[in-house]
Short mmCIF file of C-alpha atoms and ligand atoms in Angstrom, two decimals:
data_model
loop_
_atom_site.label_atom_id
_atom_site.label_comp_id
_atom_site.label_asym_id
_atom_site.label_seq_id
_atom_site.Cartn_x
_atom_site.Cartn_y
_atom_site.Cartn_z
CA MET A 1 0.00 0.00 0.00
CA VAL A 2 1.11 3.55 -0.68
CA ASP A 3 0.62 5.92 2.20
CA SER A 4 -1.84 8.60 1.24
CA PRO A 5 -0.25 12.02 1.66
CA VAL A 6 -1.51 13.73 4.78
CA GLU A 7 -2.93 17.14 3.86
CA SER A 8 -4.95 19.49 5.99
CA THR A 9 -6.94 20.74 3.01
CA VAL A 10 -7.40 19.22 -0.41
CA GLY A 11 -6.55 21.52 -3.30
CA LEU A 12 -8.97 22.15 -6.14
CA PRO A 13 -6.89 20.19 -8.68
CA GLU A 14 -6.89 17.11 -6.41
CA LEU A 15 -10.60 17.51 -5.74
CA ARG A 16 -11.38 17.79 -9.45
CA HIS A 17 -9.12 14.94 -10.48
CA THR A 18 -10.91 12.79 -7.88
CA ALA A 19 -14.21 13.81 -9.48
CA ALA A 20 -12.82 12.47 -12.79
CA HIS A 21 -12.30 9.07 -11.08
CA VAL A 22 -15.88 9.29 -9.79
CA LEU A 23 -17.09 9.92 -13.35
CA ALA A 24 -15.16 6.92 -14.68
CA TYR A 25 -16.64 4.81 -11.85
CA ALA A 26 -20.15 5.90 -12.87
CA VAL A 27 -19.39 5.15 -16.54
CA GLN A 28 -18.09 1.69 -15.59
CA ASP A 29 -21.39 0.99 -13.79
CA LEU A 30 -23.79 2.37 -16.41
CA PHE A 31 -21.87 1.81 -19.66
CA PRO A 32 -19.58 -1.17 -19.03
CA ASP A 33 -18.62 -1.27 -22.74
CA ALA A 34 -16.91 2.16 -22.51
CA LYS A 35 -13.14 2.14 -22.01
CA PRO A 36 -11.74 4.85 -19.73
CA THR A 37 -8.48 6.46 -20.95
CA ILE A 38 -7.29 9.61 -19.15
CA GLY A 39 -9.03 12.03 -16.77
CA PRO A 40 -7.11 15.10 -15.57
CA ALA A 41 -8.17 18.19 -13.64
CA ILE A 42 -8.35 21.36 -15.75
CA ASP A 43 -9.16 25.02 -15.09
CA ASN A 44 -12.56 25.15 -13.42
CA GLY A 45 -13.13 21.40 -13.57
CA PHE A 46 -12.06 18.09 -15.07
CA TYR A 47 -12.65 15.78 -18.00
CA TYR A 48 -12.41 12.10 -18.73
CA ASP A 49 -11.98 10.59 -22.22
CA PHE A 50 -13.78 7.34 -23.04
CA ASP A 51 -13.68 5.03 -26.03
CA ARG A 52 -17.26 3.99 -26.75
CA ALA A 53 -18.99 3.15 -30.04
CA GLU A 54 -22.23 4.96 -29.21
CA ALA A 55 -22.35 8.69 -28.43
CA PHE A 56 -23.15 9.81 -24.88
CA THR A 57 -26.47 11.70 -24.95
CA PRO A 58 -27.62 14.52 -22.62
CA ASP A 59 -29.85 11.91 -21.01
CA ASP A 60 -26.80 9.70 -20.40
CA LEU A 61 -25.04 12.64 -18.71
CA ALA A 62 -28.01 13.14 -16.37
CA ARG A 63 -27.92 9.45 -15.40
CA LEU A 64 -24.14 9.56 -14.93
CA GLU A 65 -24.40 12.66 -12.76
CA ALA A 66 -27.03 10.97 -10.55
CA ARG A 67 -24.76 7.92 -10.15
CA MET A 68 -21.80 10.22 -9.36
CA HIS A 69 -23.78 11.80 -6.52
CA GLU A 70 -24.34 8.32 -5.06
CA ILE A 71 -20.60 7.58 -5.28
CA VAL A 72 -19.78 10.89 -3.59
CA ASN A 73 -22.36 10.27 -0.87
CA ALA A 74 -20.93 6.79 -0.22
CA ASP A 75 -17.73 8.61 0.83
CA TYR A 76 -15.38 5.90 -0.48
CA PRO A 77 -11.78 6.28 0.66
CA MET A 78 -9.23 6.65 -2.18
CA THR A 79 -6.66 3.91 -1.67
CA GLY A 80 -3.42 3.53 -3.57
CA GLU A 81 -1.36 0.45 -4.29
CA ARG A 82 2.03 0.14 -5.97
CA VAL A 83 2.10 -2.74 -8.45
CA THR A 84 4.45 -4.36 -10.95
CA ARG A 85 4.12 -3.56 -14.65
CA GLU A 86 2.89 -7.14 -15.25
CA ALA A 87 0.15 -6.74 -12.65
CA ALA A 88 -0.96 -3.42 -14.20
CA LEU A 89 -1.03 -4.95 -17.68
CA ALA A 90 -3.07 -7.89 -16.37
CA GLN A 91 -5.49 -5.51 -14.65
CA PHE A 92 -6.08 -3.63 -17.92
CA ALA A 93 -5.91 -6.57 -20.34
CA ASN A 94 -9.18 -5.37 -21.92
CA ASN A 95 -8.22 -1.71 -22.13
CA PRO A 96 -5.50 -0.99 -24.73
CA TYR A 97 -5.29 2.70 -23.65
CA LYS A 98 -4.50 1.98 -20.01
CA ALA A 99 -2.16 -0.82 -21.13
CA GLU A 100 -0.32 1.63 -23.40
CA ILE A 101 0.12 4.07 -20.50
CA ALA A 102 1.30 1.25 -18.21
CA ARG A 103 3.87 0.11 -20.79
CA GLU A 104 5.23 3.65 -21.21
CA ILE A 105 5.88 4.41 -17.54
CA PRO A 106 9.70 4.60 -17.39
CA GLU A 107 11.60 1.84 -15.68
CA GLY A 108 12.11 2.62 -12.00
CA GLU A 109 9.12 4.93 -11.71
CA PRO A 110 6.31 3.65 -9.49
CA ILE A 111 3.23 2.18 -11.19
CA THR A 112 0.22 2.78 -8.98
CA LEU A 113 -3.42 1.75 -8.98
CA TYR A 114 -5.99 3.80 -7.11
CA THR A 115 -9.35 2.47 -5.98
CA ILE A 116 -12.66 3.95 -4.85
CA GLY A 117 -15.42 1.44 -4.07
CA ALA A 118 -15.47 -1.05 -6.94
CA PHE A 119 -13.50 1.06 -9.42
CA THR A 120 -9.74 0.83 -9.89
CA ASP A 121 -7.77 3.18 -12.12
CA LEU A 122 -4.16 3.41 -13.25
CA CYS A 123 -3.00 6.78 -11.94
CA ARG A 124 0.07 8.50 -10.57
CA GLY A 125 -1.91 10.07 -7.72
CA GLY A 126 -2.90 13.49 -6.42
CA HIS A 127 -6.37 12.91 -4.96
CA ALA A 128 -8.82 13.83 -2.23
CA HIS A 129 -8.81 11.32 0.65
CA THR A 130 -12.41 10.29 0.09
CA THR A 131 -15.07 10.85 -2.56
CA GLY A 132 -17.16 12.64 0.07
CA GLU A 133 -14.75 15.59 0.00
CA ILE A 134 -16.28 16.61 -3.34
CA GLY A 135 -18.90 19.05 -2.10
CA ALA A 136 -20.60 19.73 -5.43
CA LEU A 137 -20.23 18.60 -9.02
CA LYS A 138 -21.91 18.91 -12.37
CA LEU A 139 -21.35 17.35 -15.80
CA MET A 140 -21.16 20.07 -18.44
CA SER A 141 -20.78 18.69 -21.96
CA VAL A 142 -19.40 16.00 -24.29
CA ALA A 143 -16.96 16.65 -27.13
CA GLY A 144 -14.80 14.57 -29.45
CA ALA A 145 -11.09 14.28 -28.66
CA TYR A 146 -8.37 12.20 -30.31
CA TRP A 147 -6.39 9.75 -28.19
CA ARG A 148 -3.24 11.64 -27.21
CA GLY A 149 -4.45 14.65 -29.24
CA ASP A 150 -3.29 12.86 -32.44
CA GLU A 151 -5.69 13.01 -35.39
CA HIS A 152 -4.32 9.69 -36.70
CA LYS A 153 -5.39 7.95 -33.49
CA PRO A 154 -8.89 6.85 -32.40
CA MET A 155 -11.55 9.48 -31.71
CA LEU A 156 -12.73 9.35 -28.10
CA GLN A 157 -15.57 11.04 -26.26
CA ARG A 158 -14.54 13.63 -23.70
CA ILE A 159 -17.00 14.30 -20.89
CA TYR A 160 -16.40 17.66 -19.19
CA GLY A 161 -17.46 18.37 -15.62
CA THR A 162 -16.88 20.85 -12.84
CA ALA A 163 -16.39 20.17 -9.14
CA TRP A 164 -16.21 22.42 -6.08
CA PRO A 165 -15.80 22.11 -2.32
CA THR A 166 -19.31 23.53 -1.72
CA LYS A 167 -22.66 23.86 -3.46
CA ALA A 168 -22.49 27.65 -3.05
CA GLU A 169 -19.22 27.76 -5.03
CA LEU A 170 -20.69 25.59 -7.78
CA ASP A 171 -23.76 27.85 -7.99
CA ALA A 172 -21.57 30.96 -8.18
CA TYR A 173 -19.52 29.37 -10.97
CA LEU A 174 -22.63 28.40 -12.96
CA LEU A 175 -24.00 31.92 -12.56
CA MET A 176 -20.69 33.33 -13.82
CA LEU A 177 -20.90 31.06 -16.89
CA GLU A 178 -24.44 32.28 -17.61
CA GLU A 179 -23.30 35.87 -17.23
CA ALA A 180 -20.28 35.19 -19.48
CA ALA A 181 -22.56 33.75 -22.18
CA ARG A 182 -24.76 36.83 -21.96
CA ARG A 183 -21.67 39.05 -22.40
CA ASP A 184 -20.01 36.98 -25.14
CA HIS A 185 -18.43 39.58 -27.43
CA ARG A 186 -19.05 37.43 -30.52
CA LYS A 187 -22.80 37.51 -29.85
CA LEU A 188 -22.87 41.19 -28.77
CA GLY A 189 -20.58 42.21 -31.63
CA GLN A 190 -23.17 40.95 -34.07
CA GLU A 191 -26.24 42.22 -32.20
CA LEU A 192 -24.76 45.70 -31.80
CA GLY A 193 -23.30 45.83 -35.33
CA LEU A 194 -19.71 46.29 -34.11
CA PHE A 195 -17.65 43.80 -36.13
CA SER A 196 -17.75 40.54 -38.04
CA ILE A 197 -15.50 37.70 -39.13
CA GLU A 198 -16.33 36.82 -42.75
CA GLU A 199 -16.20 33.23 -43.90
CA ASP A 200 -15.29 34.34 -47.43
CA ALA A 201 -12.27 36.25 -46.11
CA GLY A 202 -10.99 33.54 -43.75
CA GLY A 203 -10.90 32.92 -40.01
CA GLY A 204 -9.26 35.22 -37.49
CA LEU A 205 -9.43 38.34 -39.69
CA VAL A 206 -11.63 41.08 -38.30
CA PHE A 207 -13.98 43.44 -40.15
CA TRP A 208 -14.71 46.51 -38.04
CA HIS A 209 -18.19 47.85 -38.89
CA PRO A 210 -18.94 51.60 -38.66
CA LYS A 211 -20.05 51.48 -34.99
CA GLY A 212 -17.09 49.34 -33.99
CA ALA A 213 -14.75 51.64 -35.89
CA ILE A 214 -16.13 54.63 -33.92
CA VAL A 215 -15.13 52.91 -30.66
CA ARG A 216 -11.74 52.01 -32.13
CA GLY A 217 -11.21 55.65 -33.12
CA ILE A 218 -11.97 56.77 -29.55
CA ILE A 219 -9.52 54.21 -28.14
CA GLU A 220 -6.83 55.25 -30.64
CA ASN A 221 -7.28 58.95 -29.86
CA PHE A 222 -7.02 58.27 -26.13
CA ILE A 223 -3.77 56.39 -26.69
CA ARG A 224 -2.37 59.00 -29.13
CA GLU A 225 -2.91 61.81 -26.64
CA GLY A 226 -1.03 59.90 -23.94
CA LEU A 227 1.83 59.12 -26.34
CA ALA A 228 2.16 62.75 -27.48
CA GLU A 229 2.27 63.94 -23.85
CA ARG A 230 5.11 61.55 -23.10
CA GLY A 231 7.28 62.41 -26.07
CA TYR A 232 6.63 59.44 -28.36
CA GLN A 233 7.14 60.00 -32.09
CA PRO A 234 4.68 58.23 -34.39
CA VAL A 235 6.19 56.11 -37.20
CA VAL A 236 4.62 53.93 -39.89
CA THR A 237 6.21 50.72 -41.24
CA PRO A 238 5.30 48.24 -44.05
CA HIS A 239 3.09 45.21 -43.47
CA ILE A 240 5.28 42.99 -45.64
CA VAL A 241 9.07 42.93 -45.74
CA HIS A 242 11.90 40.79 -47.02
CA GLU A 243 12.38 37.56 -45.07
CA HIS A 244 16.02 38.43 -44.52
CA LEU A 245 14.94 41.00 -41.92
CA TYR A 246 13.50 38.19 -39.77
CA GLU A 247 16.69 36.18 -40.14
CA ILE A 248 18.63 39.04 -38.57
CA SER A 249 16.02 39.61 -35.86
CA GLY A 250 15.90 35.93 -34.94
CA HIS A 251 12.14 35.69 -35.58
CA LEU A 252 12.62 32.99 -38.24
CA GLU A 253 14.67 30.96 -35.81
CA ASN A 254 12.50 31.51 -32.74
CA PHE A 255 9.05 32.49 -33.92
CA ALA A 256 8.52 30.85 -37.36
CA HIS A 257 5.68 28.69 -35.94
CA GLY A 258 3.77 31.91 -35.25
CA MET A 259 4.34 33.46 -38.70
CA PHE A 260 2.53 33.25 -42.03
CA GLY A 261 4.56 31.41 -44.69
CA PRO A 262 6.75 33.17 -47.29
CA ILE A 263 5.33 35.07 -50.28
CA GLU A 264 7.57 34.89 -53.38
CA ILE A 265 8.01 37.82 -55.76
CA GLU A 266 10.77 37.94 -58.38
CA GLY A 267 12.48 35.00 -56.71
CA GLN A 268 12.65 36.81 -53.36
CA ARG A 269 10.85 35.68 -50.22
CA PHE A 270 8.75 38.15 -48.28
CA ARG A 271 6.86 37.76 -45.02
CA LEU A 272 3.87 39.42 -43.40
CA LYS A 273 5.16 41.10 -40.28
CA PRO A 274 4.49 39.20 -37.05
CA MET A 275 5.92 42.00 -34.89
CA ASN A 276 6.71 45.67 -35.40
CA CYS A 277 10.09 45.73 -33.66
CA PRO A 278 12.38 45.04 -36.65
CA GLY A 279 10.74 47.89 -38.61
CA HIS A 280 11.28 50.38 -35.79
CA ILE A 281 14.84 49.16 -35.41
CA LEU A 282 15.55 49.91 -39.10
CA ILE A 283 14.33 53.47 -38.57
CA TYR A 284 16.61 53.87 -35.54
CA ARG A 285 19.56 52.36 -37.40
CA SER A 286 19.14 54.60 -40.45
CA GLU A 287 20.78 57.57 -38.72
CA GLY A 288 23.42 58.25 -36.08
CA HIS A 289 22.43 58.91 -32.46
CA SER A 290 24.19 60.63 -29.59
CA TYR A 291 23.50 59.81 -25.92
CA ARG A 292 21.90 63.29 -25.86
CA ASP A 293 19.15 62.06 -28.23
CA LEU A 294 18.09 59.21 -25.97
CA PRO A 295 15.60 58.04 -25.00
CA ILE A 296 14.03 57.78 -28.45
CA ARG A 297 10.44 56.53 -28.40
CA TYR A 298 8.79 55.34 -31.62
CA SER A 299 5.09 54.47 -31.57
CA GLU A 300 2.86 52.88 -34.17
CA PHE A 301 -0.59 51.36 -34.39
CA GLY A 302 1.15 48.45 -36.03
CA THR A 303 -0.88 45.73 -37.72
CA VAL A 304 0.71 42.29 -37.45
CA TYR A 305 -0.18 38.83 -38.75
CA ARG A 306 0.35 35.63 -36.84
CA PHE A 307 -0.47 32.04 -37.57
CA GLU A 308 -2.96 30.49 -35.15
CA ARG A 309 -4.59 27.11 -35.75
CA SER A 310 -8.15 27.50 -37.01
CA GLY A 311 -9.45 25.44 -34.06
CA THR A 312 -8.05 27.98 -31.58
CA LEU A 313 -9.45 31.15 -33.18
CA HIS A 314 -11.98 32.95 -30.99
CA GLY A 315 -13.85 36.13 -31.94
CA LEU A 316 -11.66 39.17 -31.29
CA THR A 317 -9.56 37.60 -28.57
CA ARG A 318 -7.68 35.01 -30.67
CA VAL A 319 -7.15 36.23 -34.23
CA ARG A 320 -4.67 36.04 -37.12
CA GLY A 321 -4.41 39.74 -37.90
CA PHE A 322 -4.43 42.48 -35.27
CA THR A 323 -3.22 45.98 -34.55
CA GLN A 324 -1.01 46.60 -31.55
CA ASP A 325 -0.70 49.94 -29.77
CA ASP A 326 3.00 49.28 -30.09
CA ALA A 327 6.04 51.36 -29.20
CA HIS A 328 9.78 50.79 -28.94
CA LEU A 329 12.02 52.81 -26.69
CA PHE A 330 15.76 53.06 -27.25
CA CYS A 331 17.61 54.21 -24.15
CA THR A 332 20.88 53.99 -22.23
CA PRO A 333 21.18 51.37 -19.47
CA GLU A 334 20.99 54.22 -16.93
CA GLN A 335 17.64 55.32 -18.35
CA LEU A 336 16.14 51.84 -18.28
CA GLN A 337 14.44 52.03 -14.95
CA SER A 338 12.89 55.48 -15.33
CA GLU A 339 11.64 54.56 -18.81
CA PHE A 340 10.19 51.39 -17.40
CA GLU A 341 8.51 53.30 -14.58
CA GLN A 342 6.86 55.72 -16.97
CA THR A 343 5.52 52.89 -19.17
CA ALA A 344 4.13 51.19 -16.05
CA ASP A 345 2.39 54.50 -15.19
CA GLU A 346 0.99 54.75 -18.69
CA ALA A 347 -0.35 51.21 -18.53
CA LEU A 348 -2.11 51.93 -15.27
CA ARG A 349 -3.57 55.18 -16.62
CA MET A 350 -4.95 53.31 -19.58
CA VAL A 351 -6.59 50.35 -17.84
CA ARG A 352 -8.10 52.64 -15.18
CA ALA A 353 -9.51 55.02 -17.82
CA PHE A 354 -11.26 52.11 -19.51
CA GLY A 355 -12.87 51.03 -16.27
CA PHE A 356 -10.68 48.19 -14.99
CA ASP A 357 -9.97 48.68 -11.31
CA ARG A 358 -8.42 45.28 -10.63
CA VAL A 359 -4.99 45.09 -12.26
CA GLU A 360 -2.53 42.22 -11.77
CA TYR A 361 1.15 42.26 -12.71
CA PHE A 362 3.34 39.33 -13.67
CA LEU A 363 7.10 39.48 -14.06
CA SER A 364 7.80 36.82 -16.72
CA THR A 365 11.38 35.59 -16.75
CA ARG A 366 13.06 33.74 -19.62
CA GLU A 367 13.54 29.98 -19.74
CA ALA A 368 16.61 28.97 -17.78
CA GLN A 369 18.67 27.95 -20.84
CA LEU A 370 18.16 31.38 -22.47
CA ARG A 371 19.12 33.46 -19.45
CA THR A 372 22.19 35.67 -19.62
CA GLU A 373 23.67 38.27 -17.25
CA THR A 374 21.51 40.99 -18.85
CA ASP A 375 18.35 39.14 -17.79
CA GLU A 376 19.17 40.01 -14.22
CA ILE A 377 19.61 43.72 -15.05
CA ALA A 378 16.31 43.70 -16.92
CA GLU A 379 14.44 41.78 -14.21
CA ASN A 380 15.77 44.13 -11.55
CA ALA A 381 14.63 47.18 -13.54
CA ILE A 382 11.12 45.69 -13.83
CA ARG A 383 11.10 44.70 -10.16
CA ARG A 384 12.28 48.09 -8.92
CA ALA A 385 9.84 49.96 -11.19
CA LEU A 386 6.94 47.97 -9.75
CA GLU A 387 8.18 48.29 -6.18
CA SER A 388 8.68 52.05 -6.55
CA ARG A 389 5.00 52.28 -7.53
CA GLY A 390 3.89 49.96 -4.72
CA LEU A 391 2.45 47.54 -7.28
CA PRO A 392 2.35 43.91 -6.11
CA PHE A 393 3.36 41.27 -8.69
CA GLU A 394 3.83 37.56 -9.21
CA ILE A 395 6.65 35.75 -11.02
CA ASP A 396 5.87 33.73 -14.16
CA ALA A 397 9.04 31.65 -14.55
CA GLY A 398 9.82 30.84 -18.20
CA GLY A 399 7.00 33.03 -19.55
CA GLY A 400 9.33 35.69 -21.02
CA ALA A 401 9.87 36.62 -24.68
CA PHE A 402 12.71 34.94 -26.60
CA TYR A 403 14.72 38.17 -26.39
CA GLY A 404 14.17 39.02 -22.74
CA PRO A 405 12.04 39.16 -19.60
CA LYS A 406 8.75 41.08 -19.55
CA LEU A 407 6.05 42.59 -17.42
CA ASP A 408 2.54 41.32 -18.23
CA ILE A 409 -0.43 43.44 -17.27
CA ASN A 410 -3.64 41.55 -16.57
CA VAL A 411 -7.03 42.92 -15.60
CA ARG A 412 -10.08 41.36 -13.99
CA ASP A 413 -13.31 42.17 -15.76
CA ALA A 414 -16.71 42.98 -14.25
CA ILE A 415 -17.39 39.29 -13.55
CA GLY A 416 -13.94 38.50 -12.21
CA ARG A 417 -12.34 36.87 -15.26
CA ARG A 418 -8.65 37.53 -15.87
CA TRP A 419 -7.51 38.90 -19.24
CA GLN A 420 -4.00 39.60 -20.35
CA LEU A 421 -3.72 43.00 -22.00
CA GLY A 422 -0.45 44.87 -22.18
CA THR A 423 3.16 43.83 -21.94
CA VAL A 424 6.37 45.76 -21.41
CA GLN A 425 9.59 43.95 -22.35
CA VAL A 426 13.25 44.71 -21.83
CA ASP A 427 15.56 43.69 -24.65
CA PHE A 428 19.36 43.67 -24.80
CA LEU A 429 19.41 41.14 -27.65
CA LEU A 430 17.87 42.80 -30.73
CA PRO A 431 20.08 45.95 -30.46
CA LYS A 432 23.09 43.60 -30.67
CA ARG A 433 21.67 41.51 -33.51
CA PHE A 434 21.09 44.70 -35.53
CA ASP A 435 24.33 46.32 -34.37
CA LEU A 436 22.51 49.41 -33.04
CA LYS A 437 24.64 52.17 -31.53
CA TYR A 438 24.62 55.47 -29.82
CA ARG A 439 27.64 57.68 -29.26
CA GLY A 440 28.40 57.99 -25.53
CA SER A 441 29.68 61.12 -23.73
CA ASP A 442 33.19 59.58 -23.94
CA GLY A 443 32.98 59.51 -27.75
CA LYS A 444 32.70 55.69 -27.85
CA ASP A 445 29.79 53.72 -29.36
CA TYR A 446 27.47 51.62 -27.19
CA PRO A 447 24.40 49.48 -27.93
CA PRO A 448 21.17 51.03 -26.62
CA VAL A 449 18.70 49.02 -24.53
CA MET A 450 15.27 48.50 -26.09
CA ILE A 451 11.91 48.47 -24.36
CA HIS A 452 9.01 46.96 -26.29
CA ARG A 453 5.61 47.96 -24.99
CA ALA A 454 2.00 47.54 -26.07
CA LEU A 455 -0.32 48.67 -23.32
CA GLY A 456 -3.74 47.71 -24.62
CA GLY A 457 -2.00 44.78 -26.31
CA SER A 458 -4.03 44.44 -29.50
CA LEU A 459 -6.91 46.75 -30.36
CA GLU A 460 -8.98 43.74 -31.39
CA ARG A 461 -8.48 41.89 -28.14
CA PHE A 462 -8.85 45.08 -26.07
CA PHE A 463 -12.17 45.77 -27.81
CA GLY A 464 -13.36 42.20 -27.21
CA VAL A 465 -12.51 42.49 -23.50
CA LEU A 466 -14.23 45.91 -23.30
CA ILE A 467 -17.41 44.52 -24.88
CA GLU A 468 -17.52 41.69 -22.32
CA HIS A 469 -16.52 43.92 -19.39
CA TYR A 470 -19.38 46.35 -20.11
CA GLY A 471 -21.75 43.69 -21.46
CA GLY A 472 -22.05 45.87 -24.57
CA ALA A 473 -23.30 48.89 -22.58
CA PHE A 474 -20.30 51.19 -23.01
CA PRO A 475 -19.92 54.33 -20.88
CA ALA A 476 -21.11 57.41 -22.80
CA TRP A 477 -17.60 58.57 -23.81
CA LEU A 478 -16.93 55.24 -25.53
CA ALA A 479 -20.40 54.51 -26.91
CA PRO A 480 -20.86 54.58 -30.68
CA ILE A 481 -24.41 55.87 -30.14
CA GLN A 482 -24.62 58.19 -27.16
CA VAL A 483 -28.10 59.68 -27.48
CA VAL A 484 -31.14 58.69 -29.50
CA VAL A 485 -33.90 61.28 -29.94
CA ALA A 486 -37.15 59.36 -30.25
CA PRO A 487 -40.28 61.36 -31.01
CA ILE A 488 -43.41 60.05 -29.27
CA SER A 489 -45.55 60.81 -32.31
CA GLU A 490 -45.22 62.51 -35.70
CA HIS A 491 -46.33 65.76 -34.07
CA GLN A 492 -43.08 66.09 -32.02
CA ALA A 493 -40.94 65.21 -35.01
ZN1 ZN B 501 -6.05 9.75 -10.16
ZN1 ZN B 502 8.64 44.81 -30.17
#
């Protein structure tokens, strides 16, 4: 027997993963022909994938949920047992999926079976102590899913559910889902005539209708005013450039998976721009700079194109073409922190103006193998800028850009959901790759430090979040229609 870990409280992931076992137990009882495969906890709930010839119906889900409540109420202890590979393979002789998992567990790693009541599963652990610890659960939906996410492998049925410590928490979650559906920007965008995605034009490409374009204009003007006040200079760069530029920048090496493929003209390969930075760098590089000129701040509403799988596209919040409120700052190392502080101030001004009062900051560091001594300088600048403003933050290890660490600015919307908006990134790498220089006070040349920042992030995404935050009822200053004069009868007209 494996000792169950002694915990004072069971975490949500453990609770939800236990609920997945409970679901598989119920399926074993009611649909003995179905073969359970894997059942992890996910954000807000859990799923379990089953191989079964017939489709699970809504009626089946209701019966399964009723059986799950019985299993929870029986309060079965979760017991673990370490077994040999042979014993595991014998246990799952009729289930090729479990057998495959059992065969692939590396030599020397424990193979464990966990049991509740009359249901035993192959699992590495991480559970509640008893099924009774699941205070509330609900099955949500069924969807198709390939075994191991591979389209060449069998199609399984994935049953999604949610589980919570208490009924009150489940009810609050279900209410939030209802509210989220009511605020869905794809639905409101159509009802209010704000934007559309056109099948004939392709997924992930946004058409802003007149009313949506009015809101976009207001957002752009707000941003432009802030930029002008802080000494940014607007620039405009091409949407398509020679591929060679992205060889120098490192985008082809590090970001090709996120780019559209090459376009050939006269035997030369061009690319749609996935980021605005290389364009701004070329403008900086085209003339000489003295330390007296720095910081130089270039801004652009820069439209970029990125490859996203069609299955992941989502309204305005996951698209293939979008416009960033982008800017690149070129400064001396001594100016780094003050420049960073002022961009953090700008970000806060922006999210507050648009009605977000809950802002969360994440300092995203680079993956360990990419880190160099400049990462520490950059991270310290971000850290000190946040601390000087009294802004609390969390660390997102490994979440940084390929060229450096970054600050991510997230907001909570009116119903408590978290959205990532802006980012501010410190970059010592691209100035070196492009051999950028400024002449120091000692007459020698030095590479400037770059700050990349987009505060709203993308205008498309920002608009989508605004629609959901306000449920389509924008404050008067943002509304495309502020007043409607409606005569009661022809007489008043
Ligand atoms: Zn488990
Ligand atoms: Zn950039």
